[in-house]
Structures are given as structure tokens and as C-alpha cells.
Amino acid sequence: DLVRACRDKAVTCQVLERQGIPVPKSVWQISIKEAISWAKSNGYPVVLKPRNGSASRDLHVVQNEEELRFFFPRTPKPIIQEYLCDSGEAEEFTCSVFVDREGCPVGTFMARRELSGGATWRAEVGFWPQIHDLLLAIGSGLKPSGVLNVQLRLTERGPVPFEINIRCSGTTAIRAYFGYNEPEMLLRHYVFGEKLDAPEVRTGYVMRYWNEVF
């Protein structure tokens, strides 16, 4: 049930709200006329994306009514959300909380990132107390079996998650390099029954690169 809830962006918002977790203002299952009215009331830009999308496919930061009229009917099962930003550009983070068999969070991982093609390509791994506390609250509230991958933005009102996935992240290798090895934790705790201590996550910077293969 939790996997299905996290696959659907609208249900994700509902699940988090029930846990008292902040979420972006969102609307779905509406007509184009209602979408235009909502966007006008809340202010542009707005985020338009499929409720079951991934890797930023069919995601658009819509700047005006003309763009909304164009992209809305072309988006499968659309959801519209506020664009999480301050006066400038809000910082985006890819994060994780690991939860044990008893439903207790064991450790967290946080990285401030930049995206390219829907994937993290440059990131700063560090510790942000506000985000750490939010991740613990999400882990304690949702109680996944192991890994909970959280994408969020740090705004004037604090960290606001906009996507959650119960799986290892595309940054799994990066996380492991800095001391947060999710596959190892899953095996040690859920397969071999070991009790885990909070991993010691190093801080630092990382860049992803691509090689051409001939």
C-alpha cells in the first residue's frame, strides 16, 4: 500500500498531510478551466506533471496561462503544484531515511543537488538539522521496510518534500561512497538480522560524469 501511495503524487501529498508533514499546495482531477483558475489564484510559475511520473518525464514548470493550456491536455493524469521557491531559487535536496523492523529510523542522508536530465549530477553531501528532523518524522510516520528516498526543497517555511519513493536512489553509489550504504544496511538488517547503528556520513562534494562507449 505504501509503495502504491508513493507512486501516485496526489496520494503522497495526502499521506504526508495526515502525518502533519508539509507538502506543496496541489490540485488534481480538475478541468483545464479549474486548473487555470487555480494557477491564477496561487500565482505562476506552477509545476505540472503526471501523478505517476518519474525522472522528470512530462514535468513542466509552467510560466503562464498559454503554457498551461498547451501542456495540461498533453499530460497524463496531471497534478498541479506550487513551485517551491523563495524570492530566488529554492535549494533542492535528495535525501534518505532508513527504518528498521520496529519502525524506528536508524539514520539519514542529505545532499544538496543540481539536476541534469532528471538525475543528480552535482551535489554537496552534508548535515542540515531541519531536514534531518523532517526525515526522522517521515520515517517514524510512514514506517517503510528499510529505505525511504525523499526529494525536497528548502524554502522560507522550511524543508518541503515533493516526492517520496520506497527504493534505493539513483544516487545509491554516491551515498555509499560517503558512508551511507543502503544495500548493505538492507542485507545486514533485513536478511541477516543484525542490529544497525546510525551510519557515519562524511561530508563533501561529488560530480557525476559520462563516458562515451565505442
Tab-separated table of C-alpha atoms in Angstrom:
chain	number	residue	atom	x	y	z
A	1	ASP	CA	0.000	0.000	0.000
A	2	LEU	CA	2.821	2.388	0.829
A	3	VAL	CA	4.554	1.685	-2.490
A	4	ARG	CA	1.324	2.474	-4.367
A	5	ALA	CA	0.829	5.634	-2.305
A	6	CYS	CA	4.320	6.853	-3.115
A	7	ARG	CA	3.913	6.107	-6.821
A	8	ASP	CA	0.937	8.482	-7.012
A	9	LYS	CA	1.995	12.086	-6.320
A	10	ALA	CA	-1.518	13.072	-5.248
A	11	VAL	CA	-1.805	10.226	-2.739
A	12	THR	CA	1.712	11.024	-1.495
A	13	CYS	CA	0.514	14.507	-0.543
A	14	GLN	CA	-2.490	13.064	1.294
A	15	VAL	CA	-0.383	10.530	3.194
A	16	LEU	CA	2.150	13.155	4.282
A	17	GLU	CA	-0.536	15.640	5.307
A	18	ARG	CA	-2.116	13.032	7.563
A	19	GLN	CA	1.269	12.760	9.302
A	20	GLY	CA	1.485	16.526	9.757
A	21	ILE	CA	4.276	16.827	7.170
A	22	PRO	CA	4.339	19.988	4.978
A	23	VAL	CA	3.580	19.451	1.291
A	24	PRO	CA	3.268	21.683	-1.786
A	25	LYS	CA	-0.172	23.133	-2.438
A	26	SER	CA	-1.632	20.769	-5.047
A	27	VAL	CA	-4.731	20.080	-7.142
A	28	TRP	CA	-5.676	17.150	-9.378
A	29	GLN	CA	-8.708	15.654	-11.106
A	30	ILE	CA	-9.741	19.069	-12.368
A	31	SER	CA	-10.696	20.590	-15.734
A	32	ILE	CA	-8.468	22.942	-17.698
A	33	LYS	CA	-10.747	25.823	-16.660
A	34	GLU	CA	-10.310	24.911	-12.983
A	35	ALA	CA	-6.558	24.487	-13.495
A	36	ILE	CA	-6.267	27.981	-14.980
A	37	SER	CA	-8.291	29.460	-12.138
A	38	TRP	CA	-6.144	27.687	-9.513
A	39	ALA	CA	-2.882	28.760	-11.129
A	40	LYS	CA	-4.060	32.352	-11.413
A	41	SER	CA	-5.113	32.358	-7.754
A	42	ASN	CA	-1.851	30.826	-6.491
A	43	GLY	CA	0.456	32.590	-8.920
A	44	TYR	CA	2.807	31.438	-11.674
A	45	PRO	CA	5.034	29.562	-12.167
A	46	VAL	CA	3.377	26.268	-11.236
A	47	VAL	CA	4.612	22.691	-11.620
A	48	LEU	CA	2.618	20.444	-13.948
A	49	LYS	CA	3.458	16.740	-14.012
A	50	PRO	CA	1.892	13.259	-14.234
A	51	ARG	CA	0.716	11.776	-10.947
A	52	ASN	CA	2.675	8.601	-11.744
A	53	GLY	CA	5.691	10.106	-13.486
A	54	SER	CA	9.404	9.582	-12.864
A	55	ALA	CA	12.791	11.051	-13.808
A	56	SER	CA	11.167	14.422	-14.662
A	57	ARG	CA	9.425	12.964	-17.723
A	58	ASP	CA	6.493	15.181	-18.829
A	59	LEU	CA	7.279	17.607	-15.995
A	60	HIS	CA	6.893	21.294	-16.849
A	61	VAL	CA	7.457	24.463	-14.864
A	62	VAL	CA	4.577	26.415	-16.385
A	63	GLN	CA	5.136	30.160	-16.585
A	64	ASN	CA	1.769	31.441	-17.812
A	65	GLU	CA	-1.762	30.556	-18.916
A	66	GLU	CA	-0.719	29.978	-22.521
A	67	GLU	CA	1.761	27.286	-21.478
A	68	LEU	CA	-0.767	25.716	-19.103
A	69	ARG	CA	-3.361	25.498	-21.888
A	70	PHE	CA	-0.788	23.789	-24.109
A	71	PHE	CA	0.727	21.295	-21.667
A	72	PHE	CA	-2.262	20.415	-19.471
A	73	PRO	CA	-4.169	18.249	-22.030
A	74	ARG	CA	-0.883	16.586	-23.045
A	75	THR	CA	-0.011	15.473	-19.508
A	76	PRO	CA	-1.305	12.022	-18.441
A	77	LYS	CA	-3.222	12.153	-15.122
A	78	PRO	CA	-1.973	15.667	-14.379
A	79	ILE	CA	-1.306	17.150	-10.972
A	80	ILE	CA	-0.547	20.854	-10.490
A	81	GLN	CA	1.593	22.004	-7.578
A	82	GLU	CA	3.022	25.241	-6.306
A	83	TYR	CA	6.556	25.917	-7.460
A	84	LEU	CA	8.602	25.658	-4.288
A	85	CYS	CA	10.870	28.676	-4.299
A	86	ASP	CA	11.622	31.865	-2.417
A	87	SER	CA	12.464	35.222	-3.935
A	88	GLY	CA	15.277	33.353	-5.643
A	89	GLU	CA	15.658	29.644	-6.400
A	90	ALA	CA	14.922	27.222	-3.573
A	91	GLU	CA	17.612	24.651	-2.847
A	92	GLU	CA	16.760	21.071	-3.822
A	93	PHE	CA	17.871	18.012	-1.860
A	94	THR	CA	17.920	14.285	-2.373
A	95	CYS	CA	17.598	12.547	0.993
A	96	SER	CA	17.040	9.212	2.664
A	97	VAL	CA	15.912	7.785	5.972
A	98	PHE	CA	16.490	4.117	6.825
A	99	VAL	CA	13.852	2.479	9.062
A	100	ASP	CA	14.314	-0.817	10.928
A	101	ARG	CA	11.924	-3.702	11.600
A	102	GLU	CA	10.491	-1.936	14.664
A	103	GLY	CA	9.614	1.143	12.624
A	104	CYS	CA	12.418	3.241	14.127
A	105	PRO	CA	14.610	5.481	11.932
A	106	VAL	CA	18.244	4.388	12.036
A	107	GLY	CA	19.997	7.066	10.007
A	108	THR	CA	19.563	9.832	7.451
A	109	PHE	CA	21.365	11.089	4.375
A	110	MET	CA	21.153	14.580	2.852
A	111	ALA	CA	22.657	16.071	-0.296
A	112	ARG	CA	22.011	19.472	-1.827
A	113	ARG	CA	21.916	18.809	-5.539
A	114	GLU	CA	21.692	20.058	-9.089
A	115	LEU	CA	19.815	18.073	-11.729
A	116	SER	CA	20.565	17.211	-15.336
A	117	GLY	CA	18.096	15.145	-17.339
A	118	GLY	CA	16.142	14.340	-14.178
A	119	ALA	CA	19.187	12.903	-12.356
A	120	THR	CA	21.601	14.307	-9.790
A	121	TRP	CA	24.836	15.366	-11.482
A	122	ARG	CA	26.409	17.648	-8.863
A	123	ALA	CA	25.815	17.529	-5.103
A	124	GLU	CA	27.052	18.635	-1.711
A	125	VAL	CA	26.727	15.980	0.996
A	126	GLY	CA	26.233	17.496	4.440
A	127	PHE	CA	24.020	17.774	7.503
A	128	TRP	CA	21.061	20.144	7.805
A	129	PRO	CA	19.269	19.866	11.205
A	130	GLN	CA	15.873	20.963	9.849
A	131	ILE	CA	15.967	18.333	7.131
A	132	HIS	CA	17.280	15.653	9.497
A	133	ASP	CA	14.343	16.239	11.866
A	134	LEU	CA	11.861	16.147	8.990
A	135	LEU	CA	13.298	12.865	7.684
A	136	LEU	CA	13.011	11.289	11.133
A	137	ALA	CA	9.367	12.414	11.305
A	138	ILE	CA	8.616	10.971	7.858
A	139	GLY	CA	10.333	7.675	8.684
A	140	SER	CA	8.538	7.357	12.029
A	141	GLY	CA	5.186	8.222	10.470
A	142	LEU	CA	5.292	6.064	7.328
A	143	LYS	CA	7.352	3.160	8.736
A	144	PRO	CA	8.681	1.685	5.472
A	145	SER	CA	10.586	-1.593	5.482
A	146	GLY	CA	14.048	-0.154	5.067
A	147	VAL	CA	14.788	2.577	2.546
A	148	LEU	CA	12.717	5.720	2.069
A	149	ASN	CA	14.027	8.064	-0.604
A	150	VAL	CA	12.842	11.686	-0.186
A	151	GLN	CA	13.137	14.602	-2.612
A	152	LEU	CA	12.521	18.033	-1.109
A	153	ARG	CA	13.215	21.723	-1.375
A	154	LEU	CA	14.388	24.015	1.390
A	155	THR	CA	12.091	27.059	1.382
A	156	GLU	CA	11.357	30.036	3.617
A	157	ARG	CA	8.841	27.901	5.509
A	158	GLY	CA	11.363	25.116	5.966
A	159	PRO	CA	12.006	21.852	4.079
A	160	VAL	CA	9.040	20.703	1.971
A	161	PRO	CA	9.068	17.197	0.408
A	162	PHE	CA	7.509	16.847	-3.022
A	163	GLU	CA	8.291	13.209	-3.851
A	164	ILE	CA	8.896	10.008	-1.902
A	165	ASN	CA	9.981	6.606	-3.195
A	166	ILE	CA	10.418	3.316	-1.343
A	167	ARG	CA	13.511	2.176	-3.181
A	168	CYS	CA	17.207	2.793	-3.424
A	169	SER	CA	18.007	6.064	-5.165
A	170	GLY	CA	19.863	6.735	-8.391
A	171	THR	CA	22.486	8.248	-6.075
A	172	THR	CA	22.954	4.952	-4.178
A	173	ALA	CA	26.615	4.646	-5.223
A	174	ILE	CA	27.272	8.250	-4.178
A	175	ARG	CA	25.619	7.664	-0.805
A	176	ALA	CA	27.637	4.506	-0.233
A	177	TYR	CA	30.878	6.341	-1.020
A	178	PHE	CA	30.103	8.853	1.739
A	179	GLY	CA	29.311	6.108	4.276
A	180	TYR	CA	25.558	5.611	3.827
A	181	ASN	CA	25.391	2.191	2.156
A	182	GLU	CA	21.695	1.385	1.774
A	183	PRO	CA	22.043	-2.037	0.036
A	184	GLU	CA	24.445	-3.173	2.766
A	185	MET	CA	22.095	-1.942	5.510
A	186	LEU	CA	19.166	-3.752	3.915
A	187	LEU	CA	21.087	-7.018	3.740
A	188	ARG	CA	22.628	-6.787	7.197
A	189	HIS	CA	19.383	-5.882	8.976
A	190	TYR	CA	16.546	-7.439	6.978
A	191	VAL	CA	18.348	-10.563	5.727
A	192	PHE	CA	20.919	-11.354	8.442
A	193	GLY	CA	19.029	-9.781	11.348
A	194	GLU	CA	21.841	-7.535	12.549
A	195	LYS	CA	21.108	-4.504	14.705
A	196	LEU	CA	22.277	-1.344	12.966
A	197	ASP	CA	23.876	1.780	14.364
A	198	ALA	CA	23.436	5.121	12.640
A	199	PRO	CA	25.966	5.277	9.792
A	200	GLU	CA	28.685	7.924	9.978
A	201	VAL	CA	28.128	10.004	6.854
A	202	ARG	CA	31.100	12.013	5.618
A	203	THR	CA	30.592	15.455	4.100
A	204	GLY	CA	31.928	16.539	0.750
A	205	TYR	CA	31.191	17.258	-2.892
A	206	VAL	CA	30.549	14.973	-5.817
A	207	MET	CA	30.123	15.302	-9.589
A	208	ARG	CA	28.808	12.634	-11.922
A	209	TYR	CA	30.365	12.218	-15.343
A	210	TRP	CA	29.542	10.281	-18.506
A	211	ASN	CA	31.927	8.407	-20.798
A	212	GLU	CA	31.240	7.619	-24.410
A	213	VAL	CA	31.461	3.896	-25.191
A	214	PHE	CA	32.830	2.843	-28.568
